[in-house]
Amino acid sequence: MTTTTRTPTPAEIRETHTGPTAGLADGYAQANLIAVPRDWAYDVLLFTQRNPKPCPVLDVTDEGGTTTVLAGNADLMRHIPRYRIWDHGELVDEPTDATPHWRDDLVAFLIGCSFTFETALKKENVPLRHVEQQRNVPMYVTDRQCRPAGRLHGPVVVSMRYIPENLVHRATTITARMPAVHGAPVHIGDPTAIGITDLDEPDFGDPTEPHPGDVPVFWACGVTPQAAVMASKPPFAITHAPGHMFVTDVPDTNYLI
Amino acid sequence: MTTTTRTPTPAEIRETHTGPTAGLADGYAQANLIAVPRDWAYDVLLFTQRNPKPCPVLDVTDEGGTTTVLAGNADLMRHIPRYRIWDHGELVDEPTDATPHWRDDLVAFLIGCSFTFETALKKENVPLRHVEQQRNVPMYVTDRQCRPAGRLHGPVVVSMRYIPENLVHRATTITARMPAVHGAPVHIGDPTAIGITDLDEPDFGDPTEPHPGDVPVFWACGVTPQAAVMASKPPFAITHAPGHMFVTDVPDTNYLI
């Protein structure tokens, strides 16, 4: 990072940042990653098509490709803050540079991330508790199953934001206009209705503290492919670490309908 | 058809109709078809992902499957009014029943059709010239190229509707809310700007007559995969005949954002 206090650019964040990316890169879209061998790419692409709420695809690389139209100069092998390396569904490493693990037969999928609509929420005065509390967003595995595709199956993962009750309608309508980054909430209110027993124990990310009158609001989450990797055990996969997103050069408003 | 004058149901249209489907099945989504051998399915799915305006996917069958979640009792081999059979990019037959041509290795893609937003246009008093004139909608090959995917490439195809100038904004905003059936227009006005030289000579469908003050408005069209078949010459494909759509059981409002 430079020593000035100006906001870092997406390229600077990609080059240097190793933590969660919520609240960073205001105004730019962020993306989830899942890269699989070409032999599994059709299953993943069909899985995303059949589950567009958790898996809205923003770009797909050609086999062996490590660049994307979403950020012309970025290297997908090392420009994500933290990666997860998966061997037959088991998490085996969590490096900040995936170059040593990358393979020539990998196809990489970049999937919309809900951090992308947070600037729009903030502009409309919807508070973001996880950003205020300097935490990663909490994410939960639900009891809802994705529609399977080929060899891939697994549950829907959601991110949760506590929203003041009188702003839930606003958060819903703002995010509904951005379907490419998960769109409207999939559930509002009682977490047990979607199989979540304890909001203080997220499956990924950090717990957050509600303010009095806050309601939990749940959005489909791009960690869903990682839950599918755990459930379906493809021989190899590389993903981002939850909350540690690929920061793109694409203005978030490009995904506003 | 029955002898009563009530509107035929989607199932009745699927069973008996052999002509273009514009103006039929008010309130139900219609879909384009492209079915290719499994070996080409990844190319097609990636092509649709990279070209979402002309190719918004509504459903994909499993290999060999001939049913769809879009219409529980429908048989994709025979419930489209008219098919096109393609051999290495050449049109070789145009039957009303594709059963004799279907193969066990085919994967079928159902893609949103702009006929789906015509009920919404009609409700908002936007006239539909092709329906008034009892013609198929006119469709044109443009000079815009799709983003290639694997072995597939080809130009964008558009449908054209003449819209009264003072209603163009309304037609635009109504259709923008339905991205799964092509969404907002890709071009308004001068056809030569997108490589169309003569509106009276459509590449598919029928020419229509403008009223004084009408402006040509162009929407991305689900015949685009057929142009890709012609350009890219996969060994085998089955599509619908342009304008002769698969009428689904899905309410068109399901695709309204």
Coordinates of C-alpha atoms in Angstrom, one line a residue, chain A residues 45 54-55 74 126 189:
Chain A
L45 CA -21.4 -24.6 -15.2
P54 CA -26.3 -18.6 -5.1
C55 CA -24.2 -19.0 -8.3
A74 CA -5.3 -9.4 -13.0
V126 CA -28.7 0.8 5.4
G189 CA -36.3 -13.4 9.9

